[in-house]
Amino acid sequence: MEQKALETIMSRRSIRSYTEQPLEDTIYEQLLRAAMAAPSAHNQQPWEFVIIDDRKLLNRIPEFHPYSKMVPGAAAAILVCGRSKDLPAKELWPQDCAAATQNILLAATALGIGSVWLGVYPKEPMMKGFRDLLGLPGDIVPFSLVSLGYPAETKDPSNRYDPARVHKNGW
Ligand SMILES: Cc1cc2nc3c(=O)[nH]c(=O)nc-3n(C[C@H](O)[C@H](O)[C@H](O)COP(=O)(O)O)c2cc1C
């Protein structure tokens, strides 16, 4: 059952424990349609995505990403990458990729799939790890990894709203 937008946003949590159920093939297109619906500077759409569902590849990610121990237990992961060259707003590509990453998390939540955002860019050893593991071309920069799977844990929605962080018409 798909959720309404605000309910999805407020209920999204990082899910790091997954069942063994694989993701249906149709899920990836839904997640990536959501990713590519993100806004981007000058509508430059600098993103590229690598779906990783090969268990041998998933198992190797913790060798170079120290905060990824949930990944070998995930059904799949999506590496969000940026094409950093020949862009009208070159310096803004990480923000574009962040918006795409968040859209994947929200789409996954709406579809009942657990997810976590794992930071990659600008940490060079992690970026090199993905470049070597997946044979990325030189102008493709790994930005984030989203770990995915049907949830084997539940988490309550967080309530982080803090009115003290809100300022109006100046600080
Ligand atoms: C830029 C970024 C990098 C993150 N990197 C990791 C990571 O490497 N490993 C991990 O388990 N969680 C990672 N997270 C998830 C955060 O730990 C998580 O979002 C935060 O603790 C808040 O919890 P919630 O997502 O359940 O609301 C990352 C989140 C962001 C936005």
JSON list of C-alpha atoms and ligand atoms in Angstrom, two decimals:
[
{"chain": "A", "resi": 1, "resn": "MET", "atom": "CA", "xyz": [0.00, 0.00, 0.00]},
{"chain": "A", "resi": 2, "resn": "GLU", "atom": "CA", "xyz": [1.60, 3.30, -1.04]},
{"chain": "A", "resi": 3, "resn": "GLN", "atom": "CA", "xyz": [1.78, 6.03, 1.55]},
{"chain": "A", "resi": 4, "resn": "LYS", "atom": "CA", "xyz": [1.04, 9.73, 1.26]},
{"chain": "A", "resi": 5, "resn": "ALA", "atom": "CA", "xyz": [4.07, 12.02, 0.85]},
{"chain": "A", "resi": 6, "resn": "LEU", "atom": "CA", "xyz": [4.21, 13.57, 4.33]},
{"chain": "A", "resi": 7, "resn": "GLU", "atom": "CA", "xyz": [3.57, 10.23, 6.02]},
{"chain": "A", "resi": 8, "resn": "THR", "atom": "CA", "xyz": [6.43, 8.73, 3.99]},
{"chain": "A", "resi": 9, "resn": "ILE", "atom": "CA", "xyz": [8.81, 11.58, 4.85]},
{"chain": "A", "resi": 10, "resn": "MET", "atom": "CA", "xyz": [8.00, 11.43, 8.57]},
{"chain": "A", "resi": 11, "resn": "SER", "atom": "CA", "xyz": [8.18, 7.62, 8.82]},
{"chain": "A", "resi": 12, "resn": "ARG", "atom": "CA", "xyz": [11.46, 7.09, 6.93]},
{"chain": "A", "resi": 13, "resn": "ARG", "atom": "CA", "xyz": [14.19, 5.66, 9.14]},
{"chain": "A", "resi": 14, "resn": "SER", "atom": "CA", "xyz": [17.52, 3.98, 8.43]},
{"chain": "A", "resi": 15, "resn": "ILE", "atom": "CA", "xyz": [16.79, 0.24, 8.29]},
{"chain": "A", "resi": 16, "resn": "ARG", "atom": "CA", "xyz": [19.92, -1.88, 8.63]},
{"chain": "A", "resi": 17, "resn": "SER", "atom": "CA", "xyz": [18.43, -5.35, 9.12]},
{"chain": "A", "resi": 18, "resn": "TYR", "atom": "CA", "xyz": [16.75, -7.15, 6.22]},
{"chain": "A", "resi": 19, "resn": "THR", "atom": "CA", "xyz": [14.89, -10.37, 5.44]},
{"chain": "A", "resi": 20, "resn": "GLU", "atom": "CA", "xyz": [16.24, -12.72, 2.75]},
{"chain": "A", "resi": 21, "resn": "GLN", "atom": "CA", "xyz": [13.42, -11.80, 0.35]},
{"chain": "A", "resi": 22, "resn": "PRO", "atom": "CA", "xyz": [14.91, -10.46, -2.89]},
{"chain": "A", "resi": 23, "resn": "LEU", "atom": "CA", "xyz": [13.63, -7.24, -4.45]},
{"chain": "A", "resi": 24, "resn": "GLU", "atom": "CA", "xyz": [11.35, -7.72, -7.44]},
{"chain": "A", "resi": 25, "resn": "ASP", "atom": "CA", "xyz": [12.91, -6.52, -10.72]},
{"chain": "A", "resi": 26, "resn": "THR", "atom": "CA", "xyz": [10.22, -3.84, -11.10]},
{"chain": "A", "resi": 27, "resn": "ILE", "atom": "CA", "xyz": [11.32, -2.19, -7.83]},
{"chain": "A", "resi": 28, "resn": "TYR", "atom": "CA", "xyz": [14.57, -0.87, -9.26]},
{"chain": "A", "resi": 29, "resn": "GLU", "atom": "CA", "xyz": [12.85, 1.10, -12.00]},
{"chain": "A", "resi": 30, "resn": "GLN", "atom": "CA", "xyz": [10.42, 2.61, -9.49]},
{"chain": "A", "resi": 31, "resn": "LEU", "atom": "CA", "xyz": [13.28, 3.66, -7.19]},
{"chain": "A", "resi": 32, "resn": "LEU", "atom": "CA", "xyz": [15.33, 5.08, -10.03]},
{"chain": "A", "resi": 33, "resn": "ARG", "atom": "CA", "xyz": [12.38, 6.92, -11.59]},
{"chain": "A", "resi": 34, "resn": "ALA", "atom": "CA", "xyz": [12.02, 8.61, -8.20]},
{"chain": "A", "resi": 35, "resn": "ALA", "atom": "CA", "xyz": [15.77, 9.34, -8.11]},
{"chain": "A", "resi": 36, "resn": "MET", "atom": "CA", "xyz": [15.73, 10.93, -11.55]},
{"chain": "A", "resi": 37, "resn": "ALA", "atom": "CA", "xyz": [12.66, 13.01, -10.64]},
{"chain": "A", "resi": 38, "resn": "ALA", "atom": "CA", "xyz": [14.88, 14.99, -8.23]},
{"chain": "A", "resi": 39, "resn": "PRO", "atom": "CA", "xyz": [15.61, 18.65, -8.88]},
{"chain": "A", "resi": 40, "resn": "SER", "atom": "CA", "xyz": [19.10, 19.54, -10.12]},
{"chain": "A", "resi": 41, "resn": "ALA", "atom": "CA", "xyz": [20.97, 22.78, -10.78]},
{"chain": "A", "resi": 42, "resn": "HIS", "atom": "CA", "xyz": [20.23, 23.99, -14.34]},
{"chain": "A", "resi": 43, "resn": "ASN", "atom": "CA", "xyz": [18.36, 20.69, -14.63]},
{"chain": "A", "resi": 44, "resn": "GLN", "atom": "CA", "xyz": [21.81, 19.22, -15.34]},
{"chain": "A", "resi": 45, "resn": "GLN", "atom": "CA", "xyz": [20.89, 15.72, -14.06]},
{"chain": "A", "resi": 46, "resn": "PRO", "atom": "CA", "xyz": [24.52, 14.69, -13.40]},
{"chain": "A", "resi": 47, "resn": "TRP", "atom": "CA", "xyz": [23.54, 11.32, -11.90]},
{"chain": "A", "resi": 48, "resn": "GLU", "atom": "CA", "xyz": [24.38, 7.75, -12.89]},
{"chain": "A", "resi": 49, "resn": "PHE", "atom": "CA", "xyz": [23.32, 4.70, -10.86]},
{"chain": "A", "resi": 50, "resn": "VAL", "atom": "CA", "xyz": [24.85, 1.26, -10.39]},
{"chain": "A", "resi": 51, "resn": "ILE", "atom": "CA", "xyz": [22.52, -1.47, -9.09]},
{"chain": "A", "resi": 52, "resn": "ILE", "atom": "CA", "xyz": [24.50, -4.03, -7.09]},
{"chain": "A", "resi": 53, "resn": "ASP", "atom": "CA", "xyz": [22.73, -7.33, -6.33]},
{"chain": "A", "resi": 54, "resn": "ASP", "atom": "CA", "xyz": [25.68, -9.70, -6.81]},
{"chain": "A", "resi": 55, "resn": "ARG", "atom": "CA", "xyz": [26.32, -11.12, -3.32]},
{"chain": "A", "resi": 56, "resn": "LYS", "atom": "CA", "xyz": [30.08, -11.39, -3.99]},
{"chain": "A", "resi": 57, "resn": "LEU", "atom": "CA", "xyz": [30.23, -7.64, -4.68]},
{"chain": "A", "resi": 58, "resn": "LEU", "atom": "CA", "xyz": [28.00, -6.73, -1.70]},
{"chain": "A", "resi": 59, "resn": "ASN", "atom": "CA", "xyz": [30.20, -8.83, 0.59]},
{"chain": "A", "resi": 60, "resn": "ARG", "atom": "CA", "xyz": [33.34, -6.90, -0.44]},
{"chain": "A", "resi": 61, "resn": "ILE", "atom": "CA", "xyz": [32.02, -3.41, 0.33]},
{"chain": "A", "resi": 62, "resn": "PRO", "atom": "CA", "xyz": [32.88, -3.48, 4.08]},
{"chain": "A", "resi": 63, "resn": "GLU", "atom": "CA", "xyz": [36.54, -4.06, 3.09]},
{"chain": "A", "resi": 64, "resn": "PHE", "atom": "CA", "xyz": [36.79, -0.37, 2.12]},
{"chain": "A", "resi": 65, "resn": "HIS", "atom": "CA", "xyz": [33.66, 1.21, 3.67]},
{"chain": "A", "resi": 66, "resn": "PRO", "atom": "CA", "xyz": [33.92, 0.98, 7.49]},
{"chain": "A", "resi": 67, "resn": "TYR", "atom": "CA", "xyz": [30.25, 1.82, 8.21]},
{"chain": "A", "resi": 68, "resn": "SER", "atom": "CA", "xyz": [28.64, -0.65, 5.82]},
{"chain": "A", "resi": 69, "resn": "LYS", "atom": "CA", "xyz": [28.34, -3.85, 7.83]},
{"chain": "A", "resi": 70, "resn": "MET", "atom": "CA", "xyz": [24.61, -4.13, 6.91]},
{"chain": "A", "resi": 71, "resn": "VAL", "atom": "CA", "xyz": [25.40, -4.31, 3.19]},
{"chain": "A", "resi": 72, "resn": "PRO", "atom": "CA", "xyz": [26.29, -8.04, 2.95]},
{"chain": "A", "resi": 73, "resn": "GLY", "atom": "CA", "xyz": [22.86, -8.75, 4.49]},
{"chain": "A", "resi": 74, "resn": "ALA", "atom": "CA", "xyz": [21.01, -6.47, 2.07]},
{"chain": "A", "resi": 75, "resn": "ALA", "atom": "CA", "xyz": [19.04, -7.67, -0.95]},
{"chain": "A", "resi": 76, "resn": "ALA", "atom": "CA", "xyz": [20.80, -5.05, -3.06]},
{"chain": "A", "resi": 77, "resn": "ALA", "atom": "CA", "xyz": [22.37, -1.63, -3.02]},
{"chain": "A", "resi": 78, "resn": "ILE", "atom": "CA", "xyz": [22.34, 1.29, -5.41]},
{"chain": "A", "resi": 79, "resn": "LEU", "atom": "CA", "xyz": [25.49, 3.36, -5.88]},
{"chain": "A", "resi": 80, "resn": "VAL", "atom": "CA", "xyz": [24.57, 6.94, -6.76]},
{"chain": "A", "resi": 81, "resn": "CYS", "atom": "CA", "xyz": [27.33, 8.51, -8.84]},
{"chain": "A", "resi": 82, "resn": "GLY", "atom": "CA", "xyz": [27.95, 11.97, -10.27]},
{"chain": "A", "resi": 83, "resn": "ARG", "atom": "CA", "xyz": [29.25, 12.81, -13.72]},
{"chain": "A", "resi": 84, "resn": "SER", "atom": "CA", "xyz": [31.44, 15.72, -12.67]},
{"chain": "A", "resi": 85, "resn": "LYS", "atom": "CA", "xyz": [32.62, 17.04, -16.09]},
{"chain": "A", "resi": 86, "resn": "ASP", "atom": "CA", "xyz": [30.98, 19.32, -18.69]},
{"chain": "A", "resi": 87, "resn": "LEU", "atom": "CA", "xyz": [28.20, 20.52, -16.42]},
{"chain": "A", "resi": 88, "resn": "PRO", "atom": "CA", "xyz": [26.63, 24.02, -16.48]},
{"chain": "A", "resi": 89, "resn": "ALA", "atom": "CA", "xyz": [26.78, 24.17, -12.64]},
{"chain": "A", "resi": 90, "resn": "LYS", "atom": "CA", "xyz": [29.75, 21.88, -12.03]},
{"chain": "A", "resi": 91, "resn": "GLU", "atom": "CA", "xyz": [30.23, 22.65, -8.33]},
{"chain": "A", "resi": 92, "resn": "LEU", "atom": "CA", "xyz": [26.61, 21.80, -7.52]},
{"chain": "A", "resi": 93, "resn": "TRP", "atom": "CA", "xyz": [26.63, 18.16, -8.68]},
{"chain": "A", "resi": 94, "resn": "PRO", "atom": "CA", "xyz": [26.91, 16.78, -5.08]},
{"chain": "A", "resi": 95, "resn": "GLN", "atom": "CA", "xyz": [23.72, 18.62, -4.12]},
{"chain": "A", "resi": 96, "resn": "ASP", "atom": "CA", "xyz": [21.94, 17.16, -7.15]},
{"chain": "A", "resi": 97, "resn": "CYS", "atom": "CA", "xyz": [23.10, 13.65, -6.20]},
{"chain": "A", "resi": 98, "resn": "ALA", "atom": "CA", "xyz": [22.00, 14.20, -2.59]},
{"chain": "A", "resi": 99, "resn": "ALA", "atom": "CA", "xyz": [18.50, 15.07, -3.79]},
{"chain": "A", "resi": 100, "resn": "ALA", "atom": "CA", "xyz": [18.43, 11.92, -5.94]},
{"chain": "A", "resi": 101, "resn": "THR", "atom": "CA", "xyz": [19.64, 9.83, -2.98]},
{"chain": "A", "resi": 102, "resn": "GLN", "atom": "CA", "xyz": [16.91, 11.17, -0.69]},
{"chain": "A", "resi": 103, "resn": "ASN", "atom": "CA", "xyz": [14.29, 10.43, -3.36]},
{"chain": "A", "resi": 104, "resn": "ILE", "atom": "CA", "xyz": [15.43, 6.79, -3.43]},
{"chain": "A", "resi": 105, "resn": "LEU", "atom": "CA", "xyz": [15.05, 6.56, 0.36]},
{"chain": "A", "resi": 106, "resn": "LEU", "atom": "CA", "xyz": [11.57, 8.05, 0.25]},
{"chain": "A", "resi": 107, "resn": "ALA", "atom": "CA", "xyz": [10.44, 5.87, -2.65]},
{"chain": "A", "resi": 108, "resn": "ALA", "atom": "CA", "xyz": [11.78, 2.79, -0.84]},
{"chain": "A", "resi": 109, "resn": "THR", "atom": "CA", "xyz": [9.88, 3.76, 2.32]},
{"chain": "A", "resi": 110, "resn": "ALA", "atom": "CA", "xyz": [6.67, 4.25, 0.33]},
{"chain": "A", "resi": 111, "resn": "LEU", "atom": "CA", "xyz": [7.11, 0.77, -1.19]},
{"chain": "A", "resi": 112, "resn": "GLY", "atom": "CA", "xyz": [7.72, -0.89, 2.20]},
{"chain": "A", "resi": 113, "resn": "ILE", "atom": "CA", "xyz": [11.44, -1.43, 1.54]},
{"chain": "A", "resi": 114, "resn": "GLY", "atom": "CA", "xyz": [14.07, -0.65, 4.18]},
{"chain": "A", "resi": 115, "resn": "SER", "atom": "CA", "xyz": [17.00, 1.54, 3.20]},
{"chain": "A", "resi": 116, "resn": "VAL", "atom": "CA", "xyz": [20.04, 3.38, 4.53]},
{"chain": "A", "resi": 117, "resn": "TRP", "atom": "CA", "xyz": [22.08, 6.19, 2.98]},
{"chain": "A", "resi": 118, "resn": "LEU", "atom": "CA", "xyz": [25.81, 5.47, 3.24]},
{"chain": "A", "resi": 119, "resn": "GLY", "atom": "CA", "xyz": [28.07, 8.42, 2.63]},
{"chain": "A", "resi": 120, "resn": "VAL", "atom": "CA", "xyz": [30.88, 7.96, 0.11]},
{"chain": "A", "resi": 121, "resn": "TYR", "atom": "CA", "xyz": [31.91, 11.29, -1.49]},
{"chain": "A", "resi": 122, "resn": "PRO", "atom": "CA", "xyz": [34.29, 13.04, -0.69]},
{"chain": "A", "resi": 123, "resn": "LYS", "atom": "CA", "xyz": [36.08, 10.26, 1.21]},
{"chain": "A", "resi": 124, "resn": "GLU", "atom": "CA", "xyz": [38.81, 9.19, -1.20]},
{"chain": "A", "resi": 125, "resn": "PRO", "atom": "CA", "xyz": [39.48, 5.64, 0.12]},
{"chain": "A", "resi": 126, "resn": "MET", "atom": "CA", "xyz": [35.77, 4.76, -0.17]},
{"chain": "A", "resi": 127, "resn": "MET", "atom": "CA", "xyz": [35.53, 6.36, -3.61]},
{"chain": "A", "resi": 128, "resn": "LYS", "atom": "CA", "xyz": [38.55, 4.38, -4.79]},
{"chain": "A", "resi": 129, "resn": "GLY", "atom": "CA", "xyz": [37.04, 1.21, -3.34]},
{"chain": "A", "resi": 130, "resn": "PHE", "atom": "CA", "xyz": [33.91, 1.61, -5.47]},
{"chain": "A", "resi": 131, "resn": "ARG", "atom": "CA", "xyz": [35.90, 2.67, -8.54]},
{"chain": "A", "resi": 132, "resn": "ASP", "atom": "CA", "xyz": [38.01, -0.49, -8.31]},
{"chain": "A", "resi": 133, "resn": "LEU", "atom": "CA", "xyz": [35.13, -2.83, -7.35]},
{"chain": "A", "resi": 134, "resn": "LEU", "atom": "CA", "xyz": [32.79, -1.73, -10.13]},
{"chain": "A", "resi": 135, "resn": "GLY", "atom": "CA", "xyz": [35.21, -0.51, -12.83]},
{"chain": "A", "resi": 136, "resn": "LEU", "atom": "CA", "xyz": [33.81, 3.02, -12.92]},
{"chain": "A", "resi": 137, "resn": "PRO", "atom": "CA", "xyz": [35.02, 5.33, -15.72]},
{"chain": "A", "resi": 138, "resn": "GLY", "atom": "CA", "xyz": [37.42, 8.10, -14.62]},
{"chain": "A", "resi": 139, "resn": "ASP", "atom": "CA", "xyz": [34.91, 10.96, -14.83]},
{"chain": "A", "resi": 140, "resn": "ILE", "atom": "CA", "xyz": [32.30, 9.14, -12.72]},
{"chain": "A", "resi": 141, "resn": "VAL", "atom": "CA", "xyz": [32.41, 10.00, -9.00]},
{"chain": "A", "resi": 142, "resn": "PRO", "atom": "CA", "xyz": [30.78, 7.61, -6.50]},
{"chain": "A", "resi": 143, "resn": "PHE", "atom": "CA", "xyz": [28.62, 9.80, -4.26]},
{"chain": "A", "resi": 144, "resn": "SER", "atom": "CA", "xyz": [26.49, 7.62, -1.97]},
{"chain": "A", "resi": 145, "resn": "LEU", "atom": "CA", "xyz": [25.40, 4.04, -1.52]},
{"chain": "A", "resi": 146, "resn": "VAL", "atom": "CA", "xyz": [21.81, 3.11, -0.63]},
{"chain": "A", "resi": 147, "resn": "SER", "atom": "CA", "xyz": [21.46, -0.29, 1.03]},
{"chain": "A", "resi": 148, "resn": "LEU", "atom": "CA", "xyz": [18.07, -1.92, 0.34]},
{"chain": "A", "resi": 149, "resn": "GLY", "atom": "CA", "xyz": [15.98, -4.87, 1.53]},
{"chain": "A", "resi": 150, "resn": "TYR", "atom": "CA", "xyz": [12.67, -5.88, 3.03]},
{"chain": "A", "resi": 151, "resn": "PRO", "atom": "CA", "xyz": [12.82, -4.79, 6.69]},
{"chain": "A", "resi": 152, "resn": "ALA", "atom": "CA", "xyz": [13.62, -7.24, 9.50]},
{"chain": "A", "resi": 153, "resn": "GLU", "atom": "CA", "xyz": [13.38, -4.41, 12.05]},
{"chain": "A", "resi": 154, "resn": "THR", "atom": "CA", "xyz": [10.91, -1.62, 12.69]},
{"chain": "A", "resi": 155, "resn": "LYS", "atom": "CA", "xyz": [11.65, 1.84, 14.01]},
{"chain": "A", "resi": 156, "resn": "ASP", "atom": "CA", "xyz": [9.29, 4.49, 15.27]},
{"chain": "A", "resi": 157, "resn": "PRO", "atom": "CA", "xyz": [9.20, 7.74, 13.37]},
{"chain": "A", "resi": 158, "resn": "SER", "atom": "CA", "xyz": [11.71, 10.22, 14.76]},
{"chain": "A", "resi": 159, "resn": "ASN", "atom": "CA", "xyz": [10.51, 13.53, 16.10]},
{"chain": "A", "resi": 160, "resn": "ARG", "atom": "CA", "xyz": [13.39, 15.92, 15.59]},
{"chain": "A", "resi": 161, "resn": "TYR", "atom": "CA", "xyz": [11.41, 19.08, 15.13]},
{"chain": "A", "resi": 162, "resn": "ASP", "atom": "CA", "xyz": [13.12, 21.79, 17.16]},
{"chain": "A", "resi": 163, "resn": "PRO", "atom": "CA", "xyz": [11.54, 25.23, 17.02]},
{"chain": "A", "resi": 164, "resn": "ALA", "atom": "CA", "xyz": [14.81, 26.71, 18.41]},
{"chain": "A", "resi": 165, "resn": "ARG", "atom": "CA", "xyz": [16.41, 25.93, 15.02]},
{"chain": "A", "resi": 166, "resn": "VAL", "atom": "CA", "xyz": [13.89, 28.06, 13.18]},
{"chain": "A", "resi": 167, "resn": "HIS", "atom": "CA", "xyz": [14.65, 31.74, 12.51]},
{"chain": "A", "resi": 168, "resn": "LYS", "atom": "CA", "xyz": [12.52, 34.26, 10.74]},
{"chain": "A", "resi": 169, "resn": "ASN", "atom": "CA", "xyz": [13.54, 37.24, 8.64]},
{"chain": "A", "resi": 170, "resn": "GLY", "atom": "CA", "xyz": [17.09, 37.10, 10.11]},
{"chain": "A", "resi": 171, "resn": "TRP", "atom": "CA", "xyz": [18.87, 35.18, 12.90]},
{"chain": "B", "resi": 1, "resn": "LIG", "atom": "C1", "xyz": [25.44, 11.80, 4.29]},
{"chain": "B", "resi": 1, "resn": "LIG", "atom": "C2", "xyz": [25.03, 10.62, 5.12]},
{"chain": "B", "resi": 1, "resn": "LIG", "atom": "C3", "xyz": [25.92, 9.59, 5.34]},
{"chain": "B", "resi": 1, "resn": "LIG", "atom": "C4", "xyz": [25.55, 8.47, 6.08]},
{"chain": "B", "resi": 1, "resn": "LIG", "atom": "N1", "xyz": [26.43, 7.42, 6.19]},
{"chain": "B", "resi": 1, "resn": "LIG", "atom": "C5", "xyz": [26.05, 6.31, 6.85]},
{"chain": "B", "resi": 1, "resn": "LIG", "atom": "C6", "xyz": [26.90, 5.16, 6.87]},
{"chain": "B", "resi": 1, "resn": "LIG", "atom": "O1", "xyz": [28.00, 5.18, 6.29]},
{"chain": "B", "resi": 1, "resn": "LIG", "atom": "N2", "xyz": [26.48, 4.06, 7.54]},
{"chain": "B", "resi": 1, "resn": "LIG", "atom": "C7", "xyz": [25.27, 4.01, 8.19]},
{"chain": "B", "resi": 1, "resn": "LIG", "atom": "O2", "xyz": [24.95, 2.98, 8.79]},
{"chain": "B", "resi": 1, "resn": "LIG", "atom": "N3", "xyz": [24.42, 5.09, 8.16]},
{"chain": "B", "resi": 1, "resn": "LIG", "atom": "C8", "xyz": [24.78, 6.21, 7.49]},
{"chain": "B", "resi": 1, "resn": "LIG", "atom": "N4", "xyz": [23.91, 7.28, 7.41]},
{"chain": "B", "resi": 1, "resn": "LIG", "atom": "C9", "xyz": [22.59, 7.21, 8.07]},
{"chain": "B", "resi": 1, "resn": "LIG", "atom": "C10", "xyz": [22.54, 8.04, 9.36]},
{"chain": "B", "resi": 1, "resn": "LIG", "atom": "O3", "xyz": [23.30, 7.40, 10.37]},
{"chain": "B", "resi": 1, "resn": "LIG", "atom": "C11", "xyz": [21.08, 8.22, 9.77]},
{"chain": "B", "resi": 1, "resn": "LIG", "atom": "O4", "xyz": [20.37, 8.86, 8.75]},
{"chain": "B", "resi": 1, "resn": "LIG", "atom": "C12", "xyz": [20.94, 9.03, 11.05]},
{"chain": "B", "resi": 1, "resn": "LIG", "atom": "O5", "xyz": [21.51, 8.34, 12.15]},
{"chain": "B", "resi": 1, "resn": "LIG", "atom": "C13", "xyz": [19.48, 9.36, 11.37]},
{"chain": "B", "resi": 1, "resn": "LIG", "atom": "O6", "xyz": [18.72, 8.16, 11.51]},
{"chain": "B", "resi": 1, "resn": "LIG", "atom": "P1", "xyz": [17.46, 7.85, 10.58]},
{"chain": "B", "resi": 1, "resn": "LIG", "atom": "O7", "xyz": [17.95, 7.80, 9.15]},
{"chain": "B", "resi": 1, "resn": "LIG", "atom": "O8", "xyz": [16.92, 6.54, 11.06]},
{"chain": "B", "resi": 1, "resn": "LIG", "atom": "O9", "xyz": [16.46, 8.95, 10.73]},
{"chain": "B", "resi": 1, "resn": "LIG", "atom": "C14", "xyz": [24.25, 8.40, 6.66]},
{"chain": "B", "resi": 1, "resn": "LIG", "atom": "C15", "xyz": [23.35, 9.44, 6.44]},
{"chain": "B", "resi": 1, "resn": "LIG", "atom": "C16", "xyz": [23.71, 10.53, 5.65]},
{"chain": "B", "resi": 1, "resn": "LIG", "atom": "C17", "xyz": [22.69, 11.60, 5.35]}
]
